[in-house]
Tab-separated table of C-alpha atoms in Angstrom:
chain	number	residue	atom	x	y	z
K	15	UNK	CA	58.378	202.555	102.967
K	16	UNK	CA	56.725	199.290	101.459
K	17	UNK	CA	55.185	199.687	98.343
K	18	UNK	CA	53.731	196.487	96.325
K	19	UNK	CA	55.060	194.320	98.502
K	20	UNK	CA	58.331	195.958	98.641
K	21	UNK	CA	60.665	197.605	100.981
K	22	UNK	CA	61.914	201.111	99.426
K	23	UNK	CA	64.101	203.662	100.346
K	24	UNK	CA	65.301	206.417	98.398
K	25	UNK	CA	68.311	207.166	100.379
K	26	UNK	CA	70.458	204.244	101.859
K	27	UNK	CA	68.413	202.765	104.270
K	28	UNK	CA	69.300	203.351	107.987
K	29	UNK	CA	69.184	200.401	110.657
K	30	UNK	CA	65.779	201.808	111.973
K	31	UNK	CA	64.665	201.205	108.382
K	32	UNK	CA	65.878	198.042	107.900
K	33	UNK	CA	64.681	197.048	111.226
K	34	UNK	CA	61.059	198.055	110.559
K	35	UNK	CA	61.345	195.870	107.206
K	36	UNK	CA	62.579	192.978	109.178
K	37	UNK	CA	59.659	193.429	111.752
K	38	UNK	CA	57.165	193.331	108.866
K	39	UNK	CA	58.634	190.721	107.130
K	40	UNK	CA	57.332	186.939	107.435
K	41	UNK	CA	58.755	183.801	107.836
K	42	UNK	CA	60.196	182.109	104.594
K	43	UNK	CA	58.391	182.095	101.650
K	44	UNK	CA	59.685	179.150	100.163
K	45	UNK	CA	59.001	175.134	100.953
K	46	UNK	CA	60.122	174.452	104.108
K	47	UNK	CA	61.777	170.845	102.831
K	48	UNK	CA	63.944	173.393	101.095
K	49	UNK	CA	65.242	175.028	104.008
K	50	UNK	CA	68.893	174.313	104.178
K	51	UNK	CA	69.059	172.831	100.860
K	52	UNK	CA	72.117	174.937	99.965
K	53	UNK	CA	74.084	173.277	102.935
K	54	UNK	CA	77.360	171.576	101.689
K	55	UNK	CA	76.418	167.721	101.178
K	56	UNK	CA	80.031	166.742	102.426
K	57	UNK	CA	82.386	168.953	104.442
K	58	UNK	CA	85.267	167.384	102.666
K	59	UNK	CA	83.679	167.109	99.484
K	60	UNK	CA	82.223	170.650	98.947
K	61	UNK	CA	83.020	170.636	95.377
K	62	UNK	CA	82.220	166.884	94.748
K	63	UNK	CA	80.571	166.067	91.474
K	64	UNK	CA	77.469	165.082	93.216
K	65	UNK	CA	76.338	168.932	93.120
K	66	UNK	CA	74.925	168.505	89.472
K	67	UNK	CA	72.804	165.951	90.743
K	68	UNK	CA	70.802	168.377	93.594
K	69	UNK	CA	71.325	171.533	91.219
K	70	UNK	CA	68.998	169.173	88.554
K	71	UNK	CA	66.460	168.231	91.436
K	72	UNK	CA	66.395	171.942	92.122
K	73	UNK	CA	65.876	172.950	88.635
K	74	UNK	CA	63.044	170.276	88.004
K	75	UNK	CA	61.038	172.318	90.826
K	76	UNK	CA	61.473	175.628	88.710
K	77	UNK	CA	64.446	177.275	90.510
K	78	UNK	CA	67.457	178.551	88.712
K	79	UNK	CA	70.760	177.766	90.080
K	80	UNK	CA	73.821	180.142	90.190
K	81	UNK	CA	76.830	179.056	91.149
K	82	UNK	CA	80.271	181.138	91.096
K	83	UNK	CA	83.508	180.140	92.261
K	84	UNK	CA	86.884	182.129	92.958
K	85	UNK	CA	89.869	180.461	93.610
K	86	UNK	CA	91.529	182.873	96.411
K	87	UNK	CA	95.029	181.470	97.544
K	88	UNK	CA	96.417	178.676	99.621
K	89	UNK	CA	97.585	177.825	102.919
K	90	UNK	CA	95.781	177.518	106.500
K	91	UNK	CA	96.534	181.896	106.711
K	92	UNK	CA	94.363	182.819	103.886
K	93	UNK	CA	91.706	180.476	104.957
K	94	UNK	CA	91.563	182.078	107.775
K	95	UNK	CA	91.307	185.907	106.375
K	96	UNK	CA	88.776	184.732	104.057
K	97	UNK	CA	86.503	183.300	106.650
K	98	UNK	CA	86.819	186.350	109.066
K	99	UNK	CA	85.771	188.155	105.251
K	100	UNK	CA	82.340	186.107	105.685
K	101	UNK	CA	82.028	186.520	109.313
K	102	UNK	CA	82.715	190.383	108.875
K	103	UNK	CA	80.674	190.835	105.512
K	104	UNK	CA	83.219	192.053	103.657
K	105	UNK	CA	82.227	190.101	100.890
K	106	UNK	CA	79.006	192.419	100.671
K	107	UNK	CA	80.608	195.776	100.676
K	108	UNK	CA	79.662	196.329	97.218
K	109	UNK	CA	78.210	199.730	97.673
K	110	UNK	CA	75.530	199.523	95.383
K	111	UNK	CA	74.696	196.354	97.652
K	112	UNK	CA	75.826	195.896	101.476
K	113	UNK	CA	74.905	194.303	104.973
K	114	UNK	CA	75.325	196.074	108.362
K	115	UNK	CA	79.109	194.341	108.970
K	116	UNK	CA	78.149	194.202	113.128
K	117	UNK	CA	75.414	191.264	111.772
K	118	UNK	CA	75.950	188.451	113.834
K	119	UNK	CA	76.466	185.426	111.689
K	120	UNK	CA	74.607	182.725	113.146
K	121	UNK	CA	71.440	180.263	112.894
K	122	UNK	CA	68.313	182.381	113.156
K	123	UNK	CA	69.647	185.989	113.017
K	124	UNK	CA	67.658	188.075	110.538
K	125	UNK	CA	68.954	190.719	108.502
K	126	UNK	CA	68.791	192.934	105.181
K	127	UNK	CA	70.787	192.887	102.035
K	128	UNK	CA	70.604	196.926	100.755
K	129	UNK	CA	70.429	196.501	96.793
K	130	UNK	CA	70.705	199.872	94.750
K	131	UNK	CA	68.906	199.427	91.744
K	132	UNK	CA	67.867	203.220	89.501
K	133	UNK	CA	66.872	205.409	91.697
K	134	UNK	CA	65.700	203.374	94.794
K	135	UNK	CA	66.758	200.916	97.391
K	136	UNK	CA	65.391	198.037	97.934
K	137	UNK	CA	65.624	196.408	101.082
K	138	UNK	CA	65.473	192.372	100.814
K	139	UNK	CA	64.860	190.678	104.340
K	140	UNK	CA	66.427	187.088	105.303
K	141	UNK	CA	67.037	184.879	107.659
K	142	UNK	CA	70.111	183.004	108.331
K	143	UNK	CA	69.308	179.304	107.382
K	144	UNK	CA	72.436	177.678	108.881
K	145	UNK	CA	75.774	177.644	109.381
K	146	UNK	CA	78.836	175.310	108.899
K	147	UNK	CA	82.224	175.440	110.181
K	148	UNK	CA	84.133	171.978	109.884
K	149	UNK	CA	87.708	170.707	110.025
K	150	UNK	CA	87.872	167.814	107.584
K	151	UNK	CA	88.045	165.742	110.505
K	152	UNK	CA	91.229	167.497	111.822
K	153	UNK	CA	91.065	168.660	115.807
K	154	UNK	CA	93.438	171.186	115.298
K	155	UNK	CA	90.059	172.946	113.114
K	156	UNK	CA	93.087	173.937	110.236
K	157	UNK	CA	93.503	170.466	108.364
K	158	UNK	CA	92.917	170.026	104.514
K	159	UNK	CA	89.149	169.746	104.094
K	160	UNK	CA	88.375	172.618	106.666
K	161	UNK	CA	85.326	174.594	105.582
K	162	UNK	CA	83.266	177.678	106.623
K	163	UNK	CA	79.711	178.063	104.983
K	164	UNK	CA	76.622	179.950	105.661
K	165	UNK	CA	72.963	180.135	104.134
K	166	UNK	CA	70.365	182.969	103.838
K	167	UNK	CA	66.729	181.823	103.407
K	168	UNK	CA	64.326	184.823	101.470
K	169	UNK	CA	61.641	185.870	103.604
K	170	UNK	CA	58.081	187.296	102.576
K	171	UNK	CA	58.480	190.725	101.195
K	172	UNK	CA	61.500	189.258	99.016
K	173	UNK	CA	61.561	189.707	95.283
K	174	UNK	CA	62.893	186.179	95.152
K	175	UNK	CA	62.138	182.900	96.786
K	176	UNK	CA	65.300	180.555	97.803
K	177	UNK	CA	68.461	180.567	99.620
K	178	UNK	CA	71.915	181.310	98.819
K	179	UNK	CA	75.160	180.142	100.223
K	180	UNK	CA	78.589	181.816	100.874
K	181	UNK	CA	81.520	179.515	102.168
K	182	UNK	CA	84.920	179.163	101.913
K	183	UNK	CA	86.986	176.025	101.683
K	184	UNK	CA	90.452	174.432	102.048
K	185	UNK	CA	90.874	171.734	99.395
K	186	UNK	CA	92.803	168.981	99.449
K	187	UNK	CA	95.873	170.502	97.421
K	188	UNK	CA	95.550	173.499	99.794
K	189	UNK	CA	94.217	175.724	97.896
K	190	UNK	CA	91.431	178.261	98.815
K	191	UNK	CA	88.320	178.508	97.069
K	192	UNK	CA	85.420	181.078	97.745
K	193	UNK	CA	81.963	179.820	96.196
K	194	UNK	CA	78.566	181.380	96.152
K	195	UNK	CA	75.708	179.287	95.662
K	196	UNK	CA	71.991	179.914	94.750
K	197	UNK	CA	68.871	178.700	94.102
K	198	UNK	CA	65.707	180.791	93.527
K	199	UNK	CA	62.439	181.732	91.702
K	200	UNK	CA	60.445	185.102	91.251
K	201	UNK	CA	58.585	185.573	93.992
K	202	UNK	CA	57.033	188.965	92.924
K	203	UNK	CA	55.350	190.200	89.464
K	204	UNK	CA	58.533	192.352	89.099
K	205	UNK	CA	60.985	189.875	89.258
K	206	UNK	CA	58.914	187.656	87.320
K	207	UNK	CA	58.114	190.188	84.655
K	208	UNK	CA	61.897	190.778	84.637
K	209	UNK	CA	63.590	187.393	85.294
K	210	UNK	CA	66.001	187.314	82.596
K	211	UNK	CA	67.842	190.660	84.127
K	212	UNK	CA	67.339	189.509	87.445
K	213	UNK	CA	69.694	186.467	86.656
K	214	UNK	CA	72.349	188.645	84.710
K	215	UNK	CA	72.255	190.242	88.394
K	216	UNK	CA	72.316	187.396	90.244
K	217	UNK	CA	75.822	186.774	88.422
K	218	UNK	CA	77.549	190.329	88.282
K	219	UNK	CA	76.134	190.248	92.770
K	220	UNK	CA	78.020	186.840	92.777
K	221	UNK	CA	80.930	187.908	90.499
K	222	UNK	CA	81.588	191.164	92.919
K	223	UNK	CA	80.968	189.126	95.954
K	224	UNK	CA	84.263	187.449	94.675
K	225	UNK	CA	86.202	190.921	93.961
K	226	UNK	CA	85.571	191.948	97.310
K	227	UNK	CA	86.615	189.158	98.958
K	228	UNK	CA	90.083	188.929	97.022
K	229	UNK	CA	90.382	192.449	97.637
K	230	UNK	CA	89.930	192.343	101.536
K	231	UNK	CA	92.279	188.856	101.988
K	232	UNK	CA	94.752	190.839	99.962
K	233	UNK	CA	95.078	193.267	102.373
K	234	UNK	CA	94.872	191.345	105.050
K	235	UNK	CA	97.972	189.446	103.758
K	236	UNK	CA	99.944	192.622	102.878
K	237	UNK	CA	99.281	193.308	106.857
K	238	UNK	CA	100.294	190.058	108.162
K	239	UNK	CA	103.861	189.889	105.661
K	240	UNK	CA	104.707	193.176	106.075
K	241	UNK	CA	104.031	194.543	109.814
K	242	UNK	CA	107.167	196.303	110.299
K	243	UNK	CA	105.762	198.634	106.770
K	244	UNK	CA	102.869	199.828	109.122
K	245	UNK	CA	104.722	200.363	112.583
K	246	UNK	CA	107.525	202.226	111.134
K	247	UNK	CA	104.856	204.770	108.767
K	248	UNK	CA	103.050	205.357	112.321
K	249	UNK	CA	106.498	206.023	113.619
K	250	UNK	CA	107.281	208.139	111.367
K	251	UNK	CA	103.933	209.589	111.600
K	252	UNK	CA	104.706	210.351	115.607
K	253	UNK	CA	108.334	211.818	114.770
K	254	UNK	CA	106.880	214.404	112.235
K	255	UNK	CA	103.750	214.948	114.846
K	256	UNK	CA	106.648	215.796	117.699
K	257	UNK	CA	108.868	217.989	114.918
K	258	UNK	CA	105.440	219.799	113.880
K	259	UNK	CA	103.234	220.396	117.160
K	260	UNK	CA	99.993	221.493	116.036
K	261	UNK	CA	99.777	223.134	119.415
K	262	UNK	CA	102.726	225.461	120.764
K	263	UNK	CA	103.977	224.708	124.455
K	264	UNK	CA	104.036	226.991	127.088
K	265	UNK	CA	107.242	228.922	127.486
């Protein structure tokens, strides 16, 4: 149901919900020159101190930028599970927040983040800005410098107005590092009546974003070093399933 301008629910909203919020969403409701102004300046300089230079041009047009970064591991493998994180939306399984994890991650695609807040849900529509998946100049795709990013612009019917930025990155010391970026603004009386809590949010969403992410390239490792662990439980699983049939044969 939309009421003021928003998209409620008071259950989790199903994908016939969310896709009648997407249908009566607009376009972006922020400048277009903005579009895409989250994108990485430099695929092998994603963390380059050049970044407090655009976050000031950004604040000096009344946005407030949140940035949060999470170092995750090292190596070529974990870059890897952490980008199939972002392409799988893992890093949104929050529960009190989430995407549908079948949403294709690409240019154009449209979508809803689910956001819990009291008693209702609020369903915010986007749009899928652009996307970025470099190899620090290395064919193999796997060198030093490789990075996977994507951007979500709001669109009308959000209670903000900006874009915000998940990516991943392999540095030059091979190390991992998972960053979420932000700009925005109010874009509706009750964000702007309660901006100072919607930025405390802003930085728990981009704190658990993190969590979630180390959580799911944990077990994704754990997987990966220890196969044999999981084939012999099933194993073991099959033995006790032949010892105990749950159905009696036919004498």
């Amino acid at each position: 149901m939309a009421w003021g301008g928003l998209f409620l629910s008071f259950s989790r909203p199903s994908q016939d919900q969310q896709k009648s919020c997407l249908s009566a969403a607009g376009g972006f409701n922020y400048d277009a020159p903005l579009h895409g102004a989250s994108r990485p300046k430099s695929v092998a300089k994603l963390t380059a101190g050049d970044t407090e230079a655009s976050d000031k041009a950004l604040v000096e047009r009344g946005f407030f930028v949140n940035r949060s970064r999470v170092l995750v591991g090292s190596g070529t493998t974990t870059f890897n599970h952490a980008k199939s994180a972002l392409l799988s939306w893992k890093h949104l399984a929050l529960g009190w927040a989430n995407v549908e994890p079948d949403t294709p991650v690409k240019a154009g695609t449209r979508f809803c983040i689910c956001y819990k807040e009291l008693i209702p849900w609020v369903m915010l529509p986007l749009q899928i800005a652009y996307v970025t998946d470099g190899n620090g100049g290395n064919s193999s795709g796997h060198g030093k410098g490789c990075v996977f990013a994507y951007g979500s612009g709001t669109l009308q019917g959000h209670l903000l107005a900006g874009e915000e930025r998940f990516s991943v990155q392999l540095d030059e010391d091979d190390q991992v590092w998972y960053e979420v970026m932000s700009f925005s603004k109010p874009a509706h009386i009750l964000s702007s009546l309660c901006y100072p809590y919607v930025q405390l949010r802003q930085k728990h969403f981009a704190h658990q974003s993190g969590q979630a992410l180390l959580r799911h390239v944990a077990s994704r490792s754990r997987d990966t070093r220890f196969p044999w662990f999981v084939t012999k439980s099933k194993g073991r699983m099959k033995d006790k399933h032949k010892r105990n049939p749950t159905v009696p044969r036919n004498r």
